[in-house]
Amino acid sequence: MTLAPDLFAAVPGRVSLYEVSPRDGLQNENATVPLRGKLRLVDALVAAGLKRIEITSFVSPKWIPQLADADELAEALLAAHPTPQASSTDHLLEGQRLRFSALCPNARGLARARAAGIDEIAVFMSASETHNRKNINKSIDATLAEFEETIGPALDYGMRVRGYVSTVWGCPYEGDIDPRRAIEIALKLHEMGCYQVSLGDTIGSGTPRQTRDIMARALGELPLDSVAMHMHDTRGTALSNIIVGLEMGVRHFDASVGGMGGCPYAPGAAGNVATEDLAYMLHGMGIATGLDLERLVEAAKAAESIVGRALPGKVHQAGIRSLRA
Ligand code: HMG
Ligand code: MG
């Protein structure tokens, strides 16, 4: 039998994980986690070596009451982990400084982020008109217009801005989404000043061939380090889709310890790919992350005790087997 050429020939030697559990994870818990639990979670993430952590959302507390303490949380975390002034030219893969970011839908959110001392915001919208309206109460066009009032001023303040496009792999209301439309929006966000756009499989419906098609379009339009993948694992396909991205050279992935996560306005969305599961797979493939796997497992266990329920990630349950045993 002749083996096909190395499937992993193009995988990068190093990738960067962007941790979303304090935001994507805690926004989807039924019970609001008290401030001290959130601080404990972020401390555990920092101890595991994570450098890019989305700590909360400056959204309406009526829409996401679980994160209503965003201002207080950000101030407490920045006091506990003072970070040097951000630079938009910080390298995204190596030698990174710890950076806390927060979700921000509008100018009001930007003002709150700024007052709290946050120097990176993430704007978010959907490739699907219906999900966009359900999630942020606006059309796609009105959202892009509103982002003119958010991204531009944030950049003027010296902040870094990330972007999300949700429902790229499918929408809970509209079903299939045209990948050309999704990538058009991603490109627009990049042109408006987002240093990176994270493409979301919000409901975790994606499969590998589809991922190849979507990522080929994305990488055809956007610079490599401007593209990240945000894969929810509702149907167990997140790691398979990430392998496809890796094989195409993608170097930025969002993840959430324990596999927490979901969007309250996307019915059926379960957790993100678990950070410790992704790191286990990457390390086993010889891909560096800069993360301490044992401490990631500790962070996942801390997350379970903080949210008071078992979390779906696999590696924190099974343990880290020596890869050479
Ligand atoms: P709206 O009701 O249309 O907004 O909500 P509005 O401008 O009419 O304002 C209504 C009220 O909200 C006013 O207060 C505003 O001041 C207040 P009131 O006068 O009624 O007392 N308000 C705010 N308060 C605090 N901070 C703000 C803010 N903005 C307005 N920034 C809005 C529009 C966008 C605010 C709302 O729809 C919202 O907050 N949505 C957030 C939904 C959300 O966070 N969803 C989950 C995150 S997205 C996700 O999980 C997907 C992702 O993970 C990627 C993936 O998985 O694909 C990112
Ligand atoms: Mg998400």
Short mmCIF file of C-alpha atoms and ligand atoms in Angstrom, two decimals:
data_model
loop_
_atom_site.label_atom_id
_atom_site.label_comp_id
_atom_site.label_asym_id
_atom_site.label_seq_id
_atom_site.Cartn_x
_atom_site.Cartn_y
_atom_site.Cartn_z
CA MET A 1 0.00 0.00 0.00
CA THR A 2 1.33 3.45 -0.91
CA LEU A 3 0.80 6.00 1.80
CA ALA A 4 -0.67 9.35 0.79
CA PRO A 5 1.70 12.33 1.17
CA ASP A 6 2.05 13.45 4.81
CA LEU A 7 -1.33 14.79 5.83
CA PHE A 8 0.39 17.01 8.37
CA ALA A 9 3.12 18.45 6.12
CA ALA A 10 1.81 22.02 6.43
CA VAL A 11 0.93 22.09 10.15
CA PRO A 12 2.56 24.99 12.01
CA GLY A 13 5.24 24.36 14.64
CA ARG A 14 3.54 26.68 17.09
CA VAL A 15 0.01 27.91 17.60
CA SER A 16 -1.66 30.44 19.87
CA LEU A 17 -4.76 29.60 21.88
CA TYR A 18 -7.21 32.35 22.80
CA GLU A 19 -9.07 31.39 25.96
CA VAL A 20 -12.78 32.19 26.11
CA SER A 21 -14.05 30.28 29.17
CA PRO A 22 -14.61 33.32 31.45
CA ARG A 23 -16.77 34.88 28.73
CA ASP A 24 -18.22 32.23 26.38
CA GLY A 25 -18.29 29.71 29.22
CA LEU A 26 -19.80 31.74 32.04
CA GLN A 27 -22.33 33.57 29.82
CA ASN A 28 -23.99 30.21 29.24
CA GLU A 29 -24.18 28.95 32.83
CA ASN A 30 -27.68 29.00 34.32
CA ALA A 31 -26.38 30.31 37.63
CA THR A 32 -24.31 33.48 37.80
CA VAL A 33 -20.84 32.69 39.12
CA PRO A 34 -19.86 35.11 41.91
CA LEU A 35 -16.97 37.51 41.28
CA ARG A 36 -14.54 35.54 43.46
CA GLY A 37 -15.19 32.39 41.39
CA LYS A 38 -14.44 34.30 38.18
CA LEU A 39 -11.21 35.66 39.65
CA ARG A 40 -10.22 32.13 40.68
CA LEU A 41 -10.89 30.82 37.18
CA VAL A 42 -8.80 33.51 35.48
CA ASP A 43 -5.96 33.00 37.97
CA ALA A 44 -5.93 29.28 37.12
CA LEU A 45 -5.84 30.11 33.39
CA VAL A 46 -2.94 32.52 33.86
CA ALA A 47 -1.08 29.87 35.91
CA ALA A 48 -1.49 27.44 32.99
CA GLY A 49 0.36 29.87 30.71
CA LEU A 50 -2.56 31.32 28.75
CA LYS A 51 -1.65 34.78 27.48
CA ARG A 52 -4.79 35.83 25.63
CA ILE A 53 -7.87 35.55 27.80
CA GLU A 54 -11.34 36.95 27.06
CA ILE A 55 -12.44 37.71 30.59
CA THR A 56 -15.98 39.08 30.20
CA SER A 57 -18.43 41.08 28.05
CA PHE A 58 -19.38 44.73 28.18
CA VAL A 59 -22.85 43.97 26.83
CA SER A 60 -26.27 44.82 28.22
CA PRO A 61 -26.74 43.20 31.65
CA LYS A 62 -30.36 42.66 30.67
CA TRP A 63 -29.24 40.45 27.80
CA ILE A 64 -26.43 38.61 29.63
CA PRO A 65 -26.99 38.95 33.39
CA GLN A 66 -24.27 36.37 34.13
CA LEU A 67 -21.62 38.93 33.12
CA ALA A 68 -23.19 42.02 34.69
CA ASP A 69 -20.12 42.43 36.94
CA ALA A 70 -17.83 43.04 33.94
CA ASP A 71 -16.59 46.44 35.13
CA GLU A 72 -15.70 45.25 38.61
CA LEU A 73 -14.15 42.03 37.33
CA ALA A 74 -11.94 43.77 34.78
CA GLU A 75 -10.72 46.28 37.33
CA ALA A 76 -9.93 43.55 39.86
CA LEU A 77 -8.09 41.42 37.30
CA LEU A 78 -6.04 44.29 35.94
CA ALA A 79 -5.06 45.26 39.47
CA ALA A 80 -4.03 41.66 40.21
CA HIS A 81 -2.17 41.19 36.89
CA PRO A 82 -0.85 44.58 35.81
CA THR A 83 -0.04 44.45 32.10
CA PRO A 84 2.19 46.84 30.22
CA GLN A 85 0.52 49.23 27.76
CA ALA A 86 -0.69 47.26 24.76
CA SER A 87 1.02 47.50 21.46
CA SER A 88 -0.85 46.72 18.28
CA THR A 89 2.36 45.21 16.91
CA ASP A 90 2.73 42.61 19.67
CA HIS A 91 3.68 39.30 18.14
CA LEU A 92 0.69 36.99 18.13
CA LEU A 93 2.54 33.71 18.49
CA GLU A 94 5.65 34.14 20.61
CA GLY A 95 6.86 36.23 23.53
CA GLN A 96 3.35 37.41 24.15
CA ARG A 97 2.46 39.47 27.16
CA LEU A 98 -0.60 38.60 29.18
CA ARG A 99 -3.56 40.38 27.66
CA PHE A 100 -7.14 40.47 28.86
CA SER A 101 -9.81 41.21 26.29
CA ALA A 102 -13.57 41.62 26.51
CA LEU A 103 -16.55 41.35 24.20
CA CYS A 104 -17.99 44.71 23.21
CA PRO A 105 -21.01 45.35 20.95
CA ASN A 106 -21.13 49.16 20.73
CA ALA A 107 -19.76 52.54 21.83
CA ARG A 108 -21.32 52.11 25.26
CA GLY A 109 -19.40 48.87 25.73
CA LEU A 110 -16.22 50.54 24.51
CA ALA A 111 -16.58 53.32 27.08
CA ARG A 112 -17.03 50.73 29.84
CA ALA A 113 -14.01 48.72 28.65
CA ARG A 114 -11.88 51.83 28.55
CA ALA A 115 -12.96 52.99 31.98
CA ALA A 116 -12.03 49.58 33.37
CA GLY A 117 -8.57 49.74 31.75
CA ILE A 118 -9.07 46.98 29.16
CA ASP A 119 -6.87 47.41 26.09
CA GLU A 120 -8.35 44.83 23.75
CA ILE A 121 -12.00 44.50 22.76
CA ALA A 122 -13.74 41.94 20.58
CA VAL A 123 -16.64 43.04 18.40
CA PHE A 124 -19.04 40.32 17.32
CA MET A 125 -21.70 39.73 14.72
CA SER A 126 -23.18 36.93 12.74
CA ALA A 127 -23.09 35.76 9.13
CA SER A 128 -26.80 35.01 9.49
CA GLU A 129 -29.30 37.86 9.53
CA THR A 130 -31.66 36.08 11.95
CA HIS A 131 -29.00 35.11 14.50
CA ASN A 132 -27.57 38.61 14.31
CA ARG A 133 -30.97 40.09 15.16
CA LYS A 134 -31.64 37.59 17.95
CA ASN A 135 -28.19 38.16 19.46
CA ILE A 136 -27.63 41.88 19.08
CA ASN A 137 -31.00 43.17 17.94
CA LYS A 138 -29.83 44.67 14.66
CA SER A 139 -29.47 43.86 10.98
CA ILE A 140 -26.03 42.95 9.66
CA ASP A 141 -25.77 46.31 7.86
CA ALA A 142 -26.78 48.27 10.97
CA THR A 143 -24.21 46.30 12.98
CA LEU A 144 -21.42 47.15 10.57
CA ALA A 145 -22.48 50.81 10.73
CA GLU A 146 -22.45 50.69 14.54
CA PHE A 147 -18.98 49.13 14.48
CA GLU A 148 -17.71 52.25 12.70
CA GLU A 149 -18.45 54.01 16.01
CA THR A 150 -16.71 51.29 18.00
CA ILE A 151 -13.68 49.97 16.11
CA GLY A 152 -12.35 53.32 14.87
CA PRO A 153 -12.44 55.07 18.27
CA ALA A 154 -10.97 51.97 19.97
CA LEU A 155 -8.03 52.00 17.56
CA ASP A 156 -7.62 55.74 18.14
CA TYR A 157 -7.36 55.02 21.88
CA GLY A 158 -4.53 52.57 21.09
CA MET A 159 -6.61 49.50 21.81
CA ARG A 160 -6.44 46.27 19.87
CA VAL A 161 -9.68 45.06 18.26
CA ARG A 162 -10.58 41.48 17.45
CA GLY A 163 -13.67 40.46 15.49
CA TYR A 164 -16.00 37.46 15.53
CA VAL A 165 -18.21 36.18 12.77
CA SER A 166 -20.73 33.68 14.18
CA THR A 167 -22.76 30.94 12.47
CA VAL A 168 -20.20 30.50 9.68
CA TRP A 169 -20.75 26.71 9.67
CA GLY A 170 -24.54 26.96 10.11
CA CYS A 171 -27.29 28.94 11.82
CA PRO A 172 -29.83 27.60 14.33
CA TYR A 173 -32.54 29.66 12.60
CA GLU A 174 -31.56 29.75 8.92
CA GLY A 175 -29.65 26.50 8.46
CA ASP A 176 -26.87 26.56 5.85
CA ILE A 177 -24.92 29.78 5.45
CA ASP A 178 -23.21 30.81 2.23
CA PRO A 179 -19.49 30.78 3.09
CA ARG A 180 -18.88 33.58 0.57
CA ARG A 181 -21.15 35.87 2.61
CA ALA A 182 -19.44 34.87 5.88
CA ILE A 183 -15.95 35.54 4.54
CA GLU A 184 -17.11 38.83 3.00
CA ILE A 185 -18.11 39.96 6.51
CA ALA A 186 -14.82 38.71 7.96
CA LEU A 187 -12.91 40.67 5.33
CA LYS A 188 -14.96 43.77 6.08
CA LEU A 189 -14.15 43.49 9.82
CA HIS A 190 -10.46 43.08 8.96
CA GLU A 191 -10.57 46.14 6.71
CA MET A 192 -12.27 48.11 9.48
CA GLY A 193 -9.25 47.40 11.71
CA CYS A 194 -9.73 44.05 13.45
CA TYR A 195 -6.26 42.52 13.76
CA GLN A 196 -7.82 39.08 13.73
CA VAL A 197 -11.23 37.67 12.89
CA SER A 198 -12.42 34.54 14.61
CA LEU A 199 -14.73 32.41 12.50
CA GLY A 200 -17.33 30.71 14.67
CA ASP A 201 -19.00 27.34 14.41
CA THR A 202 -21.50 28.67 16.92
CA ILE A 203 -23.72 25.60 17.07
CA GLY A 204 -20.99 23.04 16.45
CA SER A 205 -22.46 21.59 13.29
CA GLY A 206 -19.35 21.72 11.08
CA THR A 207 -17.67 18.77 9.39
CA PRO A 208 -14.18 18.51 7.85
CA ARG A 209 -14.88 18.93 4.10
CA GLN A 210 -17.02 21.97 4.87
CA THR A 211 -14.20 23.31 7.04
CA ARG A 212 -11.75 22.91 4.18
CA ASP A 213 -14.04 24.92 1.91
CA ILE A 214 -14.64 27.69 4.46
CA MET A 215 -11.00 27.98 5.49
CA ALA A 216 -9.75 27.92 1.89
CA ARG A 217 -11.98 30.92 1.19
CA ALA A 218 -10.88 32.66 4.40
CA LEU A 219 -7.17 32.12 3.76
CA GLY A 220 -7.64 33.25 0.17
CA GLU A 221 -8.92 36.63 1.38
CA LEU A 222 -7.20 37.30 4.73
CA PRO A 223 -3.61 37.14 5.97
CA LEU A 224 -2.84 33.88 7.83
CA ASP A 225 -2.46 35.41 11.31
CA SER A 226 -5.68 37.38 10.86
CA VAL A 227 -7.76 34.22 10.88
CA ALA A 228 -8.78 32.21 13.95
CA MET A 229 -11.17 29.30 14.39
CA HIS A 230 -13.79 29.25 17.18
CA MET A 231 -15.21 25.75 17.24
CA HIS A 232 -18.06 24.70 19.50
CA ASP A 233 -18.09 20.96 20.03
CA THR A 234 -21.81 20.21 20.13
CA ARG A 235 -21.52 17.16 17.86
CA GLY A 236 -17.95 16.10 18.69
CA THR A 237 -16.44 17.45 15.46
CA ALA A 238 -14.42 20.39 16.82
CA LEU A 239 -11.03 18.64 16.91
CA SER A 240 -11.56 17.10 13.44
CA ASN A 241 -12.32 20.54 12.05
CA ILE A 242 -9.31 22.00 13.83
CA ILE A 243 -7.06 19.32 12.28
CA VAL A 244 -8.25 20.48 8.87
CA GLY A 245 -7.42 24.08 9.81
CA LEU A 246 -3.98 23.04 11.08
CA GLU A 247 -3.26 21.12 7.92
CA MET A 248 -4.02 24.33 6.01
CA GLY A 249 -1.57 26.26 8.23
CA VAL A 250 -4.03 28.00 10.61
CA ARG A 251 -2.24 29.10 13.81
CA HIS A 252 -4.95 30.64 15.98
CA PHE A 253 -7.67 28.75 17.81
CA ASP A 254 -10.19 29.74 20.47
CA ALA A 255 -10.78 27.27 23.28
CA SER A 256 -12.41 27.04 26.69
CA VAL A 257 -11.20 25.01 29.69
CA GLY A 258 -13.38 22.07 30.55
CA GLY A 259 -15.28 22.63 27.29
CA MET A 260 -17.56 25.29 28.77
CA GLY A 261 -19.51 27.60 26.51
CA GLY A 262 -22.47 28.37 24.31
CA CYS A 263 -24.44 31.35 23.10
CA PRO A 264 -27.72 31.97 24.97
CA TYR A 265 -29.17 33.32 21.71
CA ALA A 266 -28.18 30.26 19.63
CA PRO A 267 -30.34 27.37 20.80
CA GLY A 268 -28.49 24.06 20.82
CA ALA A 269 -25.03 25.58 21.13
CA ALA A 270 -22.93 23.51 23.52
CA GLY A 271 -19.39 24.09 24.76
CA ASN A 272 -16.28 25.16 22.89
CA VAL A 273 -13.48 22.76 22.22
CA ALA A 274 -11.84 22.15 25.62
CA THR A 275 -8.49 23.92 25.95
CA GLU A 276 -6.86 20.94 27.64
CA ASP A 277 -8.11 18.54 24.93
CA LEU A 278 -6.80 20.79 22.18
CA ALA A 279 -3.46 21.32 23.95
CA TYR A 280 -3.13 17.54 24.52
CA MET A 281 -3.66 16.88 20.81
CA LEU A 282 -1.33 19.68 19.71
CA HIS A 283 1.48 18.66 22.06
CA GLY A 284 1.12 15.05 20.91
CA MET A 285 1.56 16.27 17.32
CA GLY A 286 4.70 18.19 18.29
CA ILE A 287 3.02 21.59 17.98
CA ALA A 288 4.06 24.06 20.69
CA THR A 289 1.46 26.11 22.57
CA GLY A 290 3.49 27.52 25.48
CA LEU A 291 0.91 25.97 27.83
CA ASP A 292 1.38 23.72 30.85
CA LEU A 293 -0.98 20.79 30.28
CA GLU A 294 -1.05 19.71 33.92
CA ARG A 295 -2.04 23.16 34.99
CA LEU A 296 -4.69 23.31 32.27
CA VAL A 297 -6.18 20.16 33.76
CA GLU A 298 -6.08 21.84 37.18
CA ALA A 299 -7.84 24.87 35.65
CA ALA A 300 -10.55 22.62 34.17
CA LYS A 301 -11.07 21.00 37.57
CA ALA A 302 -11.19 24.42 39.21
CA ALA A 303 -13.77 25.45 36.59
CA GLU A 304 -15.92 22.45 37.50
CA SER A 305 -15.88 23.41 41.15
CA ILE A 306 -16.60 27.07 40.30
CA VAL A 307 -19.64 26.30 38.13
CA GLY A 308 -20.72 23.41 40.34
CA ARG A 309 -21.18 20.80 37.63
CA ALA A 310 -19.18 18.27 35.63
CA LEU A 311 -17.73 19.72 32.42
CA PRO A 312 -17.54 17.81 29.14
CA GLY A 313 -13.79 18.13 28.34
CA LYS A 314 -12.14 14.72 28.04
CA VAL A 315 -8.53 15.11 29.16
CA HIS A 316 -9.31 16.53 32.59
CA GLN A 317 -11.50 13.47 33.19
CA ALA A 318 -9.17 10.84 31.72
CA GLY A 319 -5.88 12.35 32.90
CA ILE A 320 -2.72 12.99 30.92
CA ARG A 321 -1.25 9.73 29.74
CA SER A 322 2.44 9.87 28.96
CA LEU A 323 2.53 10.05 25.20
CA ARG A 324 5.47 7.61 25.13
CA ALA A 325 4.16 5.09 27.66
P1 HMG B 1 -30.72 46.78 22.54
O1 HMG B 1 -31.77 46.51 23.57
O2 HMG B 1 -31.12 46.77 21.11
O3 HMG B 1 -29.90 48.10 22.85
O4 HMG B 1 -29.54 45.75 22.76
P2 HMG B 1 -30.25 49.59 23.02
O5 HMG B 1 -29.13 50.38 22.42
O6 HMG B 1 -31.66 49.88 22.57
O7 HMG B 1 -30.17 49.75 24.61
C1 HMG B 1 -31.06 49.11 25.47
C2 HMG B 1 -30.55 49.18 26.90
O8 HMG B 1 -29.30 48.48 27.01
C3 HMG B 1 -30.27 50.61 27.35
O9 HMG B 1 -30.47 50.64 28.76
C4 HMG B 1 -28.80 50.76 27.06
O10 HMG B 1 -28.18 51.74 27.86
C5 HMG B 1 -28.29 49.38 27.45
P3 HMG B 1 -31.86 51.12 29.39
O11 HMG B 1 -32.05 52.51 28.88
O12 HMG B 1 -32.93 50.16 28.86
O13 HMG B 1 -31.60 51.00 30.86
N1 HMG B 1 -27.02 49.06 26.78
C6 HMG B 1 -25.94 48.68 27.44
N2 HMG B 1 -25.69 48.50 28.75
C7 HMG B 1 -24.43 48.11 29.09
N3 HMG B 1 -23.45 47.88 28.20
C8 HMG B 1 -23.67 48.05 26.88
C9 HMG B 1 -24.96 48.47 26.46
N4 HMG B 1 -25.49 48.72 25.26
C10 HMG B 1 -26.76 49.10 25.47
N5 HMG B 1 -22.68 47.82 26.00
C11 HMG B 1 -27.24 45.06 22.64
C12 HMG B 1 -28.40 45.75 21.91
C13 HMG B 1 -26.15 44.83 21.63
C14 HMG B 1 -26.75 45.97 23.76
C15 HMG B 1 -27.77 43.73 23.22
O14 HMG B 1 -28.40 43.01 22.21
C16 HMG B 1 -26.71 42.88 23.84
O15 HMG B 1 -26.11 43.24 24.84
N6 HMG B 1 -26.44 41.70 23.25
C17 HMG B 1 -25.38 40.83 23.74
C18 HMG B 1 -25.66 39.42 23.41
C19 HMG B 1 -24.50 38.56 23.79
O16 HMG B 1 -23.63 38.94 24.54
N7 HMG B 1 -24.50 37.31 23.24
C20 HMG B 1 -23.50 36.34 23.54
C21 HMG B 1 -22.16 36.66 22.97
S1 HMG B 1 -21.99 36.29 21.23
C22 HMG B 1 -21.45 34.66 21.21
O17 HMG B 1 -21.48 33.98 22.21
C23 HMG B 1 -20.86 34.11 19.94
C24 HMG B 1 -19.32 34.01 19.98
O18 HMG B 1 -18.88 33.21 21.03
C25 HMG B 1 -18.81 33.42 18.66
C26 HMG B 1 -19.48 32.10 18.25
O19 HMG B 1 -19.61 31.20 19.08
O20 HMG B 1 -19.83 32.03 17.08
C27 HMG B 1 -18.70 35.41 20.13
MG MG B 2 -18.83 31.06 21.06
#
